[in-house]
mmCIF file of C-alpha atoms in Angstrom:
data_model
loop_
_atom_site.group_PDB
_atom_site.id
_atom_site.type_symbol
_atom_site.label_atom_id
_atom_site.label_comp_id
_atom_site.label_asym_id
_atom_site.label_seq_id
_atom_site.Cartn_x
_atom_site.Cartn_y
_atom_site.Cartn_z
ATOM 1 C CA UNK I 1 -6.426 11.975 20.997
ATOM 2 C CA UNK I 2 -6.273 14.354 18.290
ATOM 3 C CA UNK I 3 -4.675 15.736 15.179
ATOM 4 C CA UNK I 4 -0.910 15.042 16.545
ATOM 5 C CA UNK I 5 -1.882 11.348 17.318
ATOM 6 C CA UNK I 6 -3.740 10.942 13.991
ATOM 7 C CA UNK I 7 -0.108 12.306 12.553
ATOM 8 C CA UNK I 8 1.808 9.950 14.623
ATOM 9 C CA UNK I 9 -0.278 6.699 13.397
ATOM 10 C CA UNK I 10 0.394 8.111 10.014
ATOM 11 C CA UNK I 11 3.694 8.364 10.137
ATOM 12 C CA UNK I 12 4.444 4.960 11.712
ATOM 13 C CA UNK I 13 1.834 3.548 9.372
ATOM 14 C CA UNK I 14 4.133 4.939 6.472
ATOM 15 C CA UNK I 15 7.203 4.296 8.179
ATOM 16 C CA UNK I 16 7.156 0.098 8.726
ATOM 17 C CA UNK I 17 4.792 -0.453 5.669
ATOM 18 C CA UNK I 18 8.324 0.880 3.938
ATOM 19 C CA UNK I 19 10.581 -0.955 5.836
ATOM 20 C CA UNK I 20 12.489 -3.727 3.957
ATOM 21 C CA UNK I 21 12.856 -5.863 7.120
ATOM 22 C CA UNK I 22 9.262 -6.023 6.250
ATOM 23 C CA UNK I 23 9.004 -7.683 3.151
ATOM 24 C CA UNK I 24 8.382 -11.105 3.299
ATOM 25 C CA UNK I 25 10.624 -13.586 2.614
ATOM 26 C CA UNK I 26 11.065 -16.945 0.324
ATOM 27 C CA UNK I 27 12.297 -20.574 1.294
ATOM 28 C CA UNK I 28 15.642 -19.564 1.485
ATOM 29 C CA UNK I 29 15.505 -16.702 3.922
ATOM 30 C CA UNK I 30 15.857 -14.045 1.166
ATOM 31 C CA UNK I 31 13.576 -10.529 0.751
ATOM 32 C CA UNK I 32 11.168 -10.701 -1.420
ATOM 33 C CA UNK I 33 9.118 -7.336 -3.103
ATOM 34 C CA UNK I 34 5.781 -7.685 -4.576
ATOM 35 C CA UNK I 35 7.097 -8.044 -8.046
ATOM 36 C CA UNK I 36 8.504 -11.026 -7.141
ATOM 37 C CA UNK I 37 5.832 -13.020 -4.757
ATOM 38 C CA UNK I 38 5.219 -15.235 -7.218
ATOM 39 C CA UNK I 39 7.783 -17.201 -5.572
ATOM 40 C CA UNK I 40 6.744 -19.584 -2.858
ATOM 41 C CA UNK I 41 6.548 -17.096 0.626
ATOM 42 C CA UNK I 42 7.511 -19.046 3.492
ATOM 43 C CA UNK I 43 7.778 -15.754 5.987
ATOM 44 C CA UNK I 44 5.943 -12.476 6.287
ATOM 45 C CA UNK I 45 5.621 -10.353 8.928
ATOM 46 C CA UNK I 46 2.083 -8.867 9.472
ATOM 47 C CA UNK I 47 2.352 -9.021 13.148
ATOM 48 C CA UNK I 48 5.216 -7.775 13.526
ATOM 49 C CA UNK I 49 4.300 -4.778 11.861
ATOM 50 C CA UNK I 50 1.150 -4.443 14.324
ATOM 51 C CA UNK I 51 3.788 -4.698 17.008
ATOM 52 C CA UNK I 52 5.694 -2.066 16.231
ATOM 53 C CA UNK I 53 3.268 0.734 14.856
ATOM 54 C CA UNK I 54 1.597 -0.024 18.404
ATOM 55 C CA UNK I 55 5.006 0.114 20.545
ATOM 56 C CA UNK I 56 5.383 3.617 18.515
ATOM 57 C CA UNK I 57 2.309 4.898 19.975
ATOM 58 C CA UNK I 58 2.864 3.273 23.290
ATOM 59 C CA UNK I 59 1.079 -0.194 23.490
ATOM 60 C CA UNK I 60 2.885 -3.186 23.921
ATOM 61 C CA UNK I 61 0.260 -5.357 24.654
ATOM 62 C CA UNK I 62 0.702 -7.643 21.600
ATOM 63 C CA UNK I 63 4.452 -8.088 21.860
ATOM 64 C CA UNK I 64 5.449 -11.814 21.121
ATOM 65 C CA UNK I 65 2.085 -13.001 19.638
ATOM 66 C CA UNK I 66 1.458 -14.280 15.627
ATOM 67 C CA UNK I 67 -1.673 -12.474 14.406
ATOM 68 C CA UNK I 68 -4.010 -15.590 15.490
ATOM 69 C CA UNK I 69 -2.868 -14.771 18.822
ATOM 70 C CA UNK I 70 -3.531 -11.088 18.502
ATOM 71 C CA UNK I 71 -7.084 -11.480 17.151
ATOM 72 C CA UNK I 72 -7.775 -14.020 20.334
ATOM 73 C CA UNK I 73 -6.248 -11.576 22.569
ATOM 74 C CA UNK I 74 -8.369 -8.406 21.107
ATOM 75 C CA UNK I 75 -11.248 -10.568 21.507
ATOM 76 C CA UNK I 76 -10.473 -10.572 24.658
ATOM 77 C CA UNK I 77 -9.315 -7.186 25.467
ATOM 78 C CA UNK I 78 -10.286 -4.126 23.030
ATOM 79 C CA UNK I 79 -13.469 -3.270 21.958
ATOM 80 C CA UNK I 80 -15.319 -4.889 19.548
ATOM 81 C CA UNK I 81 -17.763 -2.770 18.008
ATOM 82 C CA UNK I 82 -21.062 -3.839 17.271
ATOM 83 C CA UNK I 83 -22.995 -4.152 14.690
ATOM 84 C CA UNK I 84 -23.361 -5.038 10.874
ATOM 85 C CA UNK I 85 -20.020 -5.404 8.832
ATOM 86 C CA UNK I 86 -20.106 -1.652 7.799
ATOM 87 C CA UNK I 87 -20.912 -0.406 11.653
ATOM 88 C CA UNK I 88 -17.855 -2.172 12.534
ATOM 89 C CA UNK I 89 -15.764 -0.588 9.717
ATOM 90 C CA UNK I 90 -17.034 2.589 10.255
ATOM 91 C CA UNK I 91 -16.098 2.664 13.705
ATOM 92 C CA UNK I 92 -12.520 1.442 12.756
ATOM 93 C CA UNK I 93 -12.295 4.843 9.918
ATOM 94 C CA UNK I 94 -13.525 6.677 12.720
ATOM 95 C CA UNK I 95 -11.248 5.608 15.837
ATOM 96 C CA UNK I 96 -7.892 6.142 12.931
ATOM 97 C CA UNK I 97 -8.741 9.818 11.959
ATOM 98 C CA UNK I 98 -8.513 10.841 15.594
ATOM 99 C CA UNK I 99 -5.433 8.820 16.315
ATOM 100 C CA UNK I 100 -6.731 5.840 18.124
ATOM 101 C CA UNK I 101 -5.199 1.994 17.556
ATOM 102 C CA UNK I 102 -7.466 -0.085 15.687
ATOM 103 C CA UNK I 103 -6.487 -3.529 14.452
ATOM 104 C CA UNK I 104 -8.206 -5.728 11.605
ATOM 105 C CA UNK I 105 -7.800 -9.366 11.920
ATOM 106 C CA UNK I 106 -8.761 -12.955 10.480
ATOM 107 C CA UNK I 107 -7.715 -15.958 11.898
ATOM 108 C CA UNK I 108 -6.367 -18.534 9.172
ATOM 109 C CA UNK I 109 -4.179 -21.474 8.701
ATOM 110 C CA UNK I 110 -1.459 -21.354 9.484
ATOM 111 C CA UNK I 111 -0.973 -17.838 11.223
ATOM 112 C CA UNK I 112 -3.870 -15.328 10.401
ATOM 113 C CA UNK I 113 -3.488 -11.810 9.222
ATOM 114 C CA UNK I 114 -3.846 -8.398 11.134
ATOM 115 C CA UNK I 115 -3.284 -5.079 10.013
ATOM 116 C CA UNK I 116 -3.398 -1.561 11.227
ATOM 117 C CA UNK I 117 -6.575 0.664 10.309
ATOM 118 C CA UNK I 118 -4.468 3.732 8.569
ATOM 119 C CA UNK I 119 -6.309 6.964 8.668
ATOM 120 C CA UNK I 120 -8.228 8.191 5.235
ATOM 121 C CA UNK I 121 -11.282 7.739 2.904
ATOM 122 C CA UNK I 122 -12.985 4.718 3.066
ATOM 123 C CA UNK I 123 -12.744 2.607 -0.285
ATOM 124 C CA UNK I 124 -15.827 1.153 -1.832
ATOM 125 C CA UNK I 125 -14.900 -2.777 -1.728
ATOM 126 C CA UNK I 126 -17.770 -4.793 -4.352
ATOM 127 C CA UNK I 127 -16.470 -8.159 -3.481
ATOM 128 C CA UNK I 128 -17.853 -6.790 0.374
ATOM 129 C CA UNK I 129 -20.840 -4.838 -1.206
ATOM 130 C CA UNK I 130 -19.689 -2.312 1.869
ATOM 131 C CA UNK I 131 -16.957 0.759 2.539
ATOM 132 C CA UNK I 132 -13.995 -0.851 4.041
ATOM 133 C CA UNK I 133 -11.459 1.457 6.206
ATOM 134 C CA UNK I 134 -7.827 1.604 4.241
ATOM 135 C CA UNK I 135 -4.572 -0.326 6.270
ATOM 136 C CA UNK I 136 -1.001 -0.236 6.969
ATOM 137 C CA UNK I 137 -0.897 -4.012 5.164
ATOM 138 C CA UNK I 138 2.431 -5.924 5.606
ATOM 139 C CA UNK I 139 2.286 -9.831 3.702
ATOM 140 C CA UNK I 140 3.020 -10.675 0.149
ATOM 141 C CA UNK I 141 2.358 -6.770 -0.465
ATOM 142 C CA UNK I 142 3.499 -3.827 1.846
ATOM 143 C CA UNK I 143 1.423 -0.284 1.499
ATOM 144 C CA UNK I 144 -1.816 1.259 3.025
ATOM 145 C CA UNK I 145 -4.085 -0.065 0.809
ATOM 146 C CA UNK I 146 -8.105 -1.152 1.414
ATOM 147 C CA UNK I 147 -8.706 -3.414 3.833
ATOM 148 C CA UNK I 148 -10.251 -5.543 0.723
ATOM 149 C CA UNK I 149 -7.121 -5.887 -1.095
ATOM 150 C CA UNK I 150 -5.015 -7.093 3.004
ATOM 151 C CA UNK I 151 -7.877 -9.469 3.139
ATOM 152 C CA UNK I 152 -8.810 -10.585 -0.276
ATOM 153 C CA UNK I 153 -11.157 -13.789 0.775
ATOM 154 C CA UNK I 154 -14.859 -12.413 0.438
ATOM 155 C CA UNK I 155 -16.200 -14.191 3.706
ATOM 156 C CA UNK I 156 -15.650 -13.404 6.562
ATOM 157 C CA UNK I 157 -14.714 -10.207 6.775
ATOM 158 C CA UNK I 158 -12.140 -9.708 9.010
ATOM 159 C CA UNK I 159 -12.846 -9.209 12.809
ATOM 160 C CA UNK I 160 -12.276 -4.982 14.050
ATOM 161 C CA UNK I 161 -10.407 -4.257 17.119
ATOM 162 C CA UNK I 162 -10.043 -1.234 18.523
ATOM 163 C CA UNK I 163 -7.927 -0.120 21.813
ATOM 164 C CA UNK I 164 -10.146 2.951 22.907
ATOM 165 C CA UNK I 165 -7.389 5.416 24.230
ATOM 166 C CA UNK I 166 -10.257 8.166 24.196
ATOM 167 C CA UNK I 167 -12.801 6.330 25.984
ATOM 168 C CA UNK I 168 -13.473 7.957 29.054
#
């Protein structure tokens, strides 16, 4: 892990966050930007972008799954750091700037939401009252962005997965 896989989650981070398969879409099956999601959203694609930022970096261990899926499966299977809600963040900010895969995720009705941790300064979130990490966030809106503004409800905070390539 290093500066060229830090670069490579960038650039896929960029790369599918800008992808119009990406943006969600309304009743009838058409695209939808973020100017216009004041239309009912029947289909985004959140997990989809997790699947394919982590294929680019060579994990396909969440292929197939909808984001509650993903968070019961990271529960299972990557680290979960410990710790207060700003521990767990910080580890997140940390394990992006040197490349590594680290997922955000809340469970909800009827699907969830999960986004990549993007690489970059922590924002100051007052609805958390903590520094959350910024994301590759693909819903209603699609752009790294903080992780307050993916997962607007103030409690809980979204659970922090991270894959631990550099763990030795």
């Amino acid at each position: 892990m290093g500066e060229i896989d830090r670069h490579n989650l960038v650039h896929w981070c960029g790369k599918v966050v800008s992808d119009p398969e990406m943006l969600a879409e309304d009743s009838e099956g058409n695209k939808v930007g973020s100017k216009d999601f004041k239309l009912p959203i029947k289909r985004t694609f959140c997990n989809v972008a997790v699947q394919r930022i982590c294929h680019a970096l060579g994990y396909d261990g969440l292929e197939g799954q909808i984001a509650n899926q993903m968070v019961e499966f990271c529960l299972k299977k990557w680290i979960v750091p410990c710790g207060d809600n700003q521990d767990k963040f910080n580890a997140a900010g940390q394990a992006a700037e040197i490349g590594d895969i680290a997922i955000l995720g809340a469970k909800g009705t009827p699907h969830g939401h999960v986004a990549i941790v993007h690489p970059g300064k922590m924002l100051y979130s007052g609805t958390w009252s903590l520094y959350c990490p910024l994301v590759a966030n693909v819903g209603k809106d699609n752009k790294i962005c903080g992780a307050n503004y993916a997962f607007p409800v103030k409690e809980p905070t979204p659970e922090v997965f991270i894959l631990g390539r550099v763990i030795a």
